[in-house]
Amino acid sequence: MYNYSMVKRDNIHFSSRVIDGYNLPFNFIISEREAGKSTDIWLKAYKDFVNNGSTTLVIRRKITHITKAYIDDIAQIINKFTDDQVKFIYPVSTIDDGIVDVTINEKRFLRICALSCDITALKSLVLRDLKYIIFDEFICNPKFKEKYLHNEAFKFMEVYNTFRRESNNLKCYFLGNPYSLFNPYFMFFNVSTALLKRGAIITDKKSYVIQCYEITPELRAKILEENPLYQFDNAYTKYAFEGQNINDMNIIIRDKLPPSFKLLYVFKAQNKYIGLYMADIWDLDPDIYYYAQFIDESSVSKRRDIICFEFEELVERTIMLSPEERYKFQRIKTAMRKRLIAFKNIECYYILEEIYYNL
């Protein structure tokens, strides 16, 4: 068996010691690239495998995200920081199925699963020595048209609950880059994205902790010295180096509903109710014509219809729009394109963006 004789690591890259101190099941780590978060978590999983024979479940969003190169790169990371020279053995033929078992010395180290696989197939799997679940690249980049799966957070929790029954103190690590503050997992936990700033740690003290990791000054200086691309003040630099959520920067956020705005429509999507308000006096604020915020269904008049776009959203008082009826929303679509709609928060924007594509 391997000895896990570690090559000495520096102290300027990410370490999970801080987030592990909270000892919570769901751990979110967000940072710009080069911080070393993936390396730290892979080495943690490997150390537990060597010392305790533990297995790690790796989640990827789609089957196409599981490739031979991705799997082999994990081995290269481990070999870079240890003297063990591990060799991964896995059946390449199972990659197209979206479920791959990776072994070291005939013992399973990783099971890699695509979350897009049929939920029944995923729930039928059993891992008795499971210690960690790692979701790599859990934040989508909307600029590249990346999409979350339908009901993705709920599906992940179904997978988590399936494996938790056979595991004590199962810990999940979600690793991501700050493309956007919006994702279905923060919505699932009702996280206030207004609190998510570089260097911040947010937790509910019982289920999740989010670390918005800020790279050290020493690493920042090292990157600037070694990579000239980071010296340009452009959008990529702001995302990759400074850790800014560049896709959210142009969204108009207003904390309060402006005066003279009246409720126009109520939409339902992703089990959320969104009130869309229209300015009653157009010249009060020439920058916005509409305002959107989450509302409680009980606050909506019983005489008002609630508009949805999928059969599963249909409940009492909810109607589904026909293709012909969607033409009357052209004014709202134009306002969305011209950024004339203000939002209570980031989450409301992204759900209304989904509605926009359905109008």
CSV table of C-alpha atoms in Angstrom, one decimal, residues 15 17 43 47 96 171 175 215 230 281 285 342:
chain,number,residue,atom,x,y,z
A,15,SER,CA,-5.9,25.0,2.9
A,17,ARG,CA,-8.3,23.9,7.7
A,43,LEU,CA,-4.9,15.4,-1.4
A,47,LYS,CA,-4.8,10.9,2.5
A,96,ASP,CA,-19.9,7.1,-21.6
A,171,LYS,CA,-18.7,15.8,4.0
A,175,LEU,CA,-15.5,23.9,-5.6
A,215,ILE,CA,-5.6,34.4,-2.2
A,230,TYR,CA,-3.1,39.0,-15.3
A,281,ILE,CA,-45.2,57.4,-13.6
A,285,ASP,CA,-36.7,57.1,-12.8
A,342,ALA,CA,-34.2,46.5,-11.5
